[in-house]
PDB file of C-alpha atoms in Angstrom:
ATOM      1  CA  MET A   1      66.111 127.506 126.370  1.00 49.00           C
ATOM      2  CA  ALA A   2      69.682 128.537 126.554  1.00 65.00           C
ATOM      3  CA  THR A   3      71.504 128.984 123.161  1.00 78.00           C
ATOM      4  CA  PRO A   4      73.675 125.909 122.667  1.00 86.00           C
ATOM      5  CA  LEU A   5      77.400 126.436 123.154  1.00 93.00           C
ATOM      6  CA  THR A   6      79.400 126.641 119.918  1.00 95.00           C
ATOM      7  CA  ARG A   7      82.908 125.139 119.425  1.00 96.00           C
ATOM      8  CA  ASN A   8      84.241 128.915 119.688  1.00 96.00           C
ATOM      9  CA  ASP A   9      82.505 129.322 122.973  1.00 97.00           C
ATOM     10  CA  TRP A  10      84.504 126.394 124.448  1.00 98.00           C
ATOM     11  CA  LEU A  11      87.632 127.658 122.843  1.00 98.00           C
ATOM     12  CA  GLU A  12      87.098 131.157 124.066  1.00 97.00           C
ATOM     13  CA  LYS A  13      86.371 130.005 127.502  1.00 98.00           C
ATOM     14  CA  GLY A  14      89.589 127.922 127.570  1.00 98.00           C
ATOM     15  CA  LEU A  15      91.566 130.843 126.650  1.00 98.00           C
ATOM     16  CA  HIS A  16      90.028 132.827 129.517  1.00 97.00           C
ATOM     17  CA  LEU A  17      90.487 129.967 132.086  1.00 98.00           C
ATOM     18  CA  VAL A  18      94.098 129.247 131.027  1.00 98.00           C
ATOM     19  CA  GLY A  19      95.180 132.862 131.393  1.00 97.00           C
ATOM     20  CA  ASP A  20      93.380 132.965 134.797  1.00 96.00           C
ATOM     21  CA  GLY A  21      94.607 129.560 136.178  1.00 96.00           C
ATOM     22  CA  GLY A  22      96.933 127.647 133.947  1.00 96.00           C
ATOM     23  CA  PRO A  23      96.440 124.614 132.137  1.00 97.00           C
ATOM     24  CA  GLN A  24      94.911 122.568 135.007  1.00 96.00           C
ATOM     25  CA  GLN A  25      92.149 124.720 134.288  1.00 96.00           C
ATOM     26  CA  LEU A  26      91.531 122.941 130.795  1.00 97.00           C
ATOM     27  CA  ARG A  27      90.424 119.696 132.444  1.00 97.00           C
ATOM     28  CA  ILE A  28      87.126 118.497 130.947  1.00 97.00           C
ATOM     29  CA  ASP A  29      85.225 118.644 134.359  1.00 96.00           C
ATOM     30  CA  THR A  30      86.584 122.183 134.938  1.00 97.00           C
ATOM     31  CA  LEU A  31      85.631 123.460 131.706  1.00 97.00           C
ATOM     32  CA  CYS A  32      82.172 122.042 131.910  1.00 96.00           C
ATOM     33  CA  ASN A  33      81.750 123.398 135.392  1.00 96.00           C
ATOM     34  CA  ALA A  34      82.887 126.906 134.199  1.00 96.00           C
ATOM     35  CA  LEU A  35      80.379 126.700 131.344  1.00 96.00           C
ATOM     36  CA  GLY A  36      77.484 125.187 133.384  1.00 94.00           C
ATOM     37  CA  VAL A  37      77.246 122.160 130.868  1.00 95.00           C
ATOM     38  CA  THR A  38      77.484 118.712 131.129  1.00 92.00           C
ATOM     39  CA  LYS A  39      80.346 116.323 129.504  1.00 95.00           C
ATOM     40  CA  GLY A  40      77.984 115.349 126.704  1.00 94.00           C
ATOM     41  CA  SER A  41      78.316 118.994 125.641  1.00 93.00           C
ATOM     42  CA  PHE A  42      82.032 118.929 125.481  1.00 96.00           C
ATOM     43  CA  TYR A  43      82.120 115.432 123.676  1.00 96.00           C
ATOM     44  CA  HIS A  44      79.886 116.984 121.217  1.00 95.00           C
ATOM     45  CA  HIS A  45      82.579 119.465 120.066  1.00 96.00           C
ATOM     46  CA  PHE A  46      85.683 117.479 120.892  1.00 97.00           C
ATOM     47  CA  ALA A  47      86.911 113.922 120.871  1.00 97.00           C
ATOM     48  CA  SER A  48      88.997 114.141 123.733  1.00 97.00           C
ATOM     49  CA  GLN A  49      90.740 116.479 126.148  1.00 96.00           C
ATOM     50  CA  PRO A  50      94.054 116.421 123.966  1.00 97.00           C
ATOM     51  CA  ALA A  51      91.960 117.187 120.896  1.00 98.00           C
ATOM     52  CA  TYR A  52      90.474 120.057 122.946  1.00 98.00           C
ATOM     53  CA  VAL A  53      94.044 121.258 123.703  1.00 98.00           C
ATOM     54  CA  SER A  54      94.919 121.004 119.962  1.00 98.00           C
ATOM     55  CA  ALA A  55      92.102 123.099 119.036  1.00 98.00           C
ATOM     56  CA  LEU A  56      92.739 125.599 121.531  1.00 98.00           C
ATOM     57  CA  LEU A  57      96.109 126.192 120.309  1.00 98.00           C
ATOM     58  CA  ALA A  58      95.066 126.710 116.879  1.00 98.00           C
ATOM     59  CA  HIS A  59      92.333 129.027 118.018  1.00 98.00           C
ATOM     60  CA  TRP A  60      94.895 130.884 120.083  1.00 98.00           C
ATOM     61  CA  LYS A  61      97.218 131.064 116.886  1.00 98.00           C
ATOM     62  CA  ASN A  62      94.368 132.376 114.960  1.00 98.00           C
ATOM     63  CA  THR A  63      92.741 134.996 117.262  1.00 97.00           C
ATOM     64  CA  TYR A  64      96.195 136.275 118.504  1.00 97.00           C
ATOM     65  CA  THR A  65      98.151 136.260 115.363  1.00 97.00           C
ATOM     66  CA  GLN A  66      96.315 135.758 112.000  1.00 97.00           C
ATOM     67  CA  GLN A  67      93.071 137.887 112.712  1.00 97.00           C
ATOM     68  CA  LEU A  68      95.337 140.596 113.792  1.00 97.00           C
ATOM     69  CA  ILE A  69      97.348 140.452 110.688  1.00 97.00           C
ATOM     70  CA  ASP A  70      94.434 140.170 108.569  1.00 98.00           C
ATOM     71  CA  ALA A  71      92.675 143.245 110.405  1.00 98.00           C
ATOM     72  CA  VAL A  72      95.513 145.650 109.162  1.00 97.00           C
ATOM     73  CA  ALA A  73      96.029 144.101 105.937  1.00 96.00           C
ATOM     74  CA  GLY A  74      93.876 146.736 104.176  1.00 96.00           C
ATOM     75  CA  LEU A  75      95.997 149.536 105.178  1.00 96.00           C
ATOM     76  CA  ASP A  76      98.512 150.356 102.435  1.00 94.00           C
ATOM     77  CA  ASP A  77     100.995 152.448 104.366  1.00 93.00           C
ATOM     78  CA  PRO A  78     103.375 150.178 106.413  1.00 92.00           C
ATOM     79  CA  ARG A  79     103.635 152.569 109.189  1.00 89.00           C
ATOM     80  CA  LEU A  80      99.863 153.108 109.532  1.00 93.00           C
ATOM     81  CA  ARG A  81      99.728 149.138 109.380  1.00 94.00           C
ATOM     82  CA  SER A  82     102.352 148.915 112.226  1.00 92.00           C
ATOM     83  CA  GLU A  83     100.629 151.482 114.486  1.00 92.00           C
ATOM     84  CA  ARG A  84      97.336 149.770 114.035  1.00 95.00           C
ATOM     85  CA  LEU A  85      98.898 146.381 114.672  1.00 95.00           C
ATOM     86  CA  SER A  86     100.347 147.582 117.967  1.00 93.00           C
ATOM     87  CA  GLN A  87      97.007 149.115 118.994  1.00 94.00           C
ATOM     88  CA  LEU A  88      95.272 145.679 118.308  1.00 96.00           C
ATOM     89  CA  VAL A  89      98.013 143.686 120.025  1.00 95.00           C
ATOM     90  CA  PHE A  90      98.196 145.850 123.245  1.00 92.00           C
ATOM     91  CA  SER A  91      94.377 145.902 123.640  1.00 93.00           C
ATOM     92  CA  LYS A  92      94.459 142.083 123.869  1.00 94.00           C
ATOM     93  CA  ASP A  93      94.221 140.061 127.107  1.00 94.00           C
ATOM     94  CA  MET A  94      97.839 138.706 127.350  1.00 94.00           C
ATOM     95  CA  ARG A  95      97.378 136.485 130.268  1.00 96.00           C
ATOM     96  CA  PRO A  96      96.544 133.496 127.794  1.00 97.00           C
ATOM     97  CA  GLU A  97      99.705 133.947 125.924  1.00 96.00           C
ATOM     98  CA  VAL A  98     101.827 134.155 129.088  1.00 97.00           C
ATOM     99  CA  ALA A  99     100.312 131.153 130.542  1.00 97.00           C
ATOM    100  CA  LEU A 100     100.519 129.152 127.136  1.00 98.00           C
ATOM    101  CA  ARG A 101     104.440 130.247 126.820  1.00 97.00           C
ATOM    102  CA  ALA A 102     104.827 128.660 130.525  1.00 97.00           C
ATOM    103  CA  TRP A 103     103.014 125.611 129.676  1.00 98.00           C
ATOM    104  CA  GLY A 104     105.150 125.214 126.483  1.00 97.00           C
ATOM    105  CA  ASN A 105     108.055 124.420 128.833  1.00 97.00           C
ATOM    106  CA  SER A 106     106.416 121.313 129.734  1.00 97.00           C
ATOM    107  CA  HIS A 107     104.249 120.484 126.932  1.00 97.00           C
ATOM    108  CA  PRO A 108     105.545 119.647 123.440  1.00 98.00           C
ATOM    109  CA  GLU A 109     102.873 120.446 121.442  1.00 98.00           C
ATOM    110  CA  VAL A 110     102.339 123.788 123.168  1.00 98.00           C
ATOM    111  CA  ALA A 111     105.941 124.403 122.763  1.00 98.00           C
ATOM    112  CA  ALA A 112     105.914 123.707 119.160  1.00 98.00           C
ATOM    113  CA  THR A 113     102.824 125.976 118.603  1.00 98.00           C
ATOM    114  CA  VAL A 114     104.258 128.838 120.567  1.00 98.00           C
ATOM    115  CA  GLN A 115     107.615 128.407 118.264  1.00 98.00           C
ATOM    116  CA  ALA A 116     105.618 128.580 115.123  1.00 98.00           C
ATOM    117  CA  VAL A 117     103.769 131.491 116.265  1.00 98.00           C
ATOM    118  CA  ASP A 118     106.836 133.295 117.257  1.00 98.00           C
ATOM    119  CA  ALA A 119     108.289 132.443 113.757  1.00 98.00           C
ATOM    120  CA  GLU A 120     105.163 133.613 111.956  1.00 98.00           C
ATOM    121  CA  ARG A 121     105.112 136.984 113.793  1.00 97.00           C
ATOM    122  CA  ILE A 122     108.782 137.852 113.413  1.00 97.00           C
ATOM    123  CA  ALA A 123     108.526 137.026 109.809  1.00 97.00           C
ATOM    124  CA  TYR A 124     105.455 139.448 109.644  1.00 97.00           C
ATOM    125  CA  LEU A 125     107.410 142.164 111.374  1.00 95.00           C
ATOM    126  CA  THR A 126     110.288 141.724 109.326  1.00 95.00           C
ATOM    127  CA  ASP A 127     108.392 142.087 106.088  1.00 94.00           C
ATOM    128  CA  LEU A 128     106.646 145.019 107.621  1.00 93.00           C
ATOM    129  CA  ALA A 129     109.830 146.654 108.301  1.00 91.00           C
ATOM    130  CA  GLN A 130     111.188 145.857 104.757  1.00 92.00           C
ATOM    131  CA  GLY A 131     107.925 147.488 103.557  1.00 91.00           C
ATOM    132  CA  MET A 132     109.409 150.841 105.292  1.00 88.00           C
ATOM    133  CA  ARG A 133     112.452 150.346 103.319  1.00 88.00           C
ATOM    134  CA  VAL A 134     114.582 148.974 106.079  1.00 87.00           C
ATOM    135  CA  ALA A 135     117.305 146.662 104.819  1.00 88.00           C
ATOM    136  CA  PRO A 136     116.508 143.152 105.306  1.00 90.00           C
ATOM    137  CA  SER A 137     118.927 142.297 107.998  1.00 88.00           C
ATOM    138  CA  GLN A 138     118.310 145.303 109.969  1.00 90.00           C
ATOM    139  CA  ALA A 139     114.494 144.788 109.445  1.00 91.00           C
ATOM    140  CA  ARG A 140     114.904 141.284 111.118  1.00 94.00           C
ATOM    141  CA  LEU A 141     116.604 142.841 113.988  1.00 92.00           C
ATOM    142  CA  MET A 142     113.963 145.551 114.324  1.00 90.00           C
ATOM    143  CA  ALA A 143     111.293 142.748 114.201  1.00 93.00           C
ATOM    144  CA  ARG A 144     112.938 140.563 116.966  1.00 95.00           C
ATOM    145  CA  MET A 145     113.869 143.643 119.147  1.00 92.00           C
ATOM    146  CA  GLY A 146     110.129 144.891 118.904  1.00 92.00           C
ATOM    147  CA  TYR A 147     108.909 141.307 119.502  1.00 95.00           C
ATOM    148  CA  ALA A 148     111.235 140.871 122.396  1.00 94.00           C
ATOM    149  CA  GLN A 149     109.752 143.983 123.943  1.00 93.00           C
ATOM    150  CA  LEU A 150     106.230 142.590 123.367  1.00 94.00           C
ATOM    151  CA  ILE A 151     107.235 139.198 125.365  1.00 95.00           C
ATOM    152  CA  GLY A 152     108.831 141.335 128.033  1.00 93.00           C
ATOM    153  CA  ILE A 153     105.496 143.437 128.333  1.00 92.00           C
ATOM    154  CA  GLN A 154     103.309 140.359 128.477  1.00 92.00           C
ATOM    155  CA  HIS A 155     105.092 139.540 131.796  1.00 91.00           C
ATOM    156  CA  LEU A 156     104.610 143.043 133.492  1.00 92.00           C
ATOM    157  CA  PRO A 157     101.003 143.749 133.401  1.00 86.00           C
ATOM    158  CA  THR A 158     100.944 145.778 136.650  1.00 89.00           C
ATOM    159  CA  LEU A 159     103.925 148.000 135.600  1.00 91.00           C
ATOM    160  CA  VAL A 160     103.247 148.450 131.957  1.00 90.00           C
ATOM    161  CA  THR A 161      99.564 149.643 130.903  1.00 89.00           C
ATOM    162  CA  PRO A 162      98.227 149.221 127.372  1.00 87.00           C
ATOM    163  CA  GLU A 163      98.849 152.939 126.723  1.00 89.00           C
ATOM    164  CA  ASP A 164     102.453 152.572 128.170  1.00 91.00           C
ATOM    165  CA  ALA A 165     102.981 149.654 125.724  1.00 88.00           C
ATOM    166  CA  LEU A 166     101.856 151.838 122.827  1.00 88.00           C
ATOM    167  CA  GLN A 167     104.232 154.530 123.961  1.00 91.00           C
ATOM    168  CA  MET A 168     107.038 152.158 124.277  1.00 89.00           C
ATOM    169  CA  ASP A 169     106.523 150.435 121.012  1.00 85.00           C
ATOM    170  CA  HIS A 170     106.401 153.856 119.215  1.00 84.00           C
ATOM    171  CA  THR A 171     109.525 155.195 121.015  1.00 87.00           C
ATOM    172  CA  LEU A 172     111.586 152.081 120.002  1.00 83.00           C
ATOM    173  CA  TYR A 173     110.415 152.402 116.620  1.00 79.00           C
ATOM    174  CA  GLN A 174     111.512 156.059 116.454  1.00 79.00           C
ATOM    175  CA  LEU A 175     114.851 155.324 117.998  1.00 79.00           C
ATOM    176  CA  LEU A 176     115.429 152.420 115.493  1.00 72.00           C
ATOM    177  CA  SER A 177     114.206 154.331 112.584  1.00 69.00           C
ATOM    178  CA  THR A 178     116.127 157.629 113.217  1.00 66.00           C
ATOM    179  CA  GLN A 179     119.540 155.759 113.934  1.00 53.00           C
ATOM    180  CA  GLY A 180     119.822 154.969 110.366  1.00 50.00           C
ATOM    181  CA  LYS A 181     121.828 151.746 110.598  1.00 49.00           C
ATOM    182  CA  LEU A 182     121.278 149.289 113.297  1.00 46.00           C
ATOM    183  CA  PRO A 183     124.645 147.678 114.920  1.00 44.00           C
TER     184      PRO A 183
END
């Protein structure tokens, strides 16, 4: 007998499907077919498709943001924490995030979640830069520049490899930190 699907299995499959084909892949029938199960299995874990979408957004926020922050929290040196965070970020499949950002243009709940994630990440990166003794106003600018670079890289998967992304991140950090004061 097959192992029963967990709530997490459903959410991980949803991230994969939305990344491959967009939000239309999150219909209950499509999800059930992709997992080879009946609708009863879906309704065992989720009350409705909108409830599934809400859970999926929370799962994305957790796995693409909080788990990464938690993974580097034990590193005392902010520079090492920043380097390791970059490695973790650029090792992730970026397709789900690209799809969710696009979907946010037409779905208010998705848009609100993306906006909250952006704010949380920029706040974290700002704190990280301040831990490297960057002035608060410049730390926020550094955080936004690095974050803008990440979002751009997400949209260029055939042009920028994960290795390229790490090198670009390192180079941006070097440029910003050796310039002394940002404009």
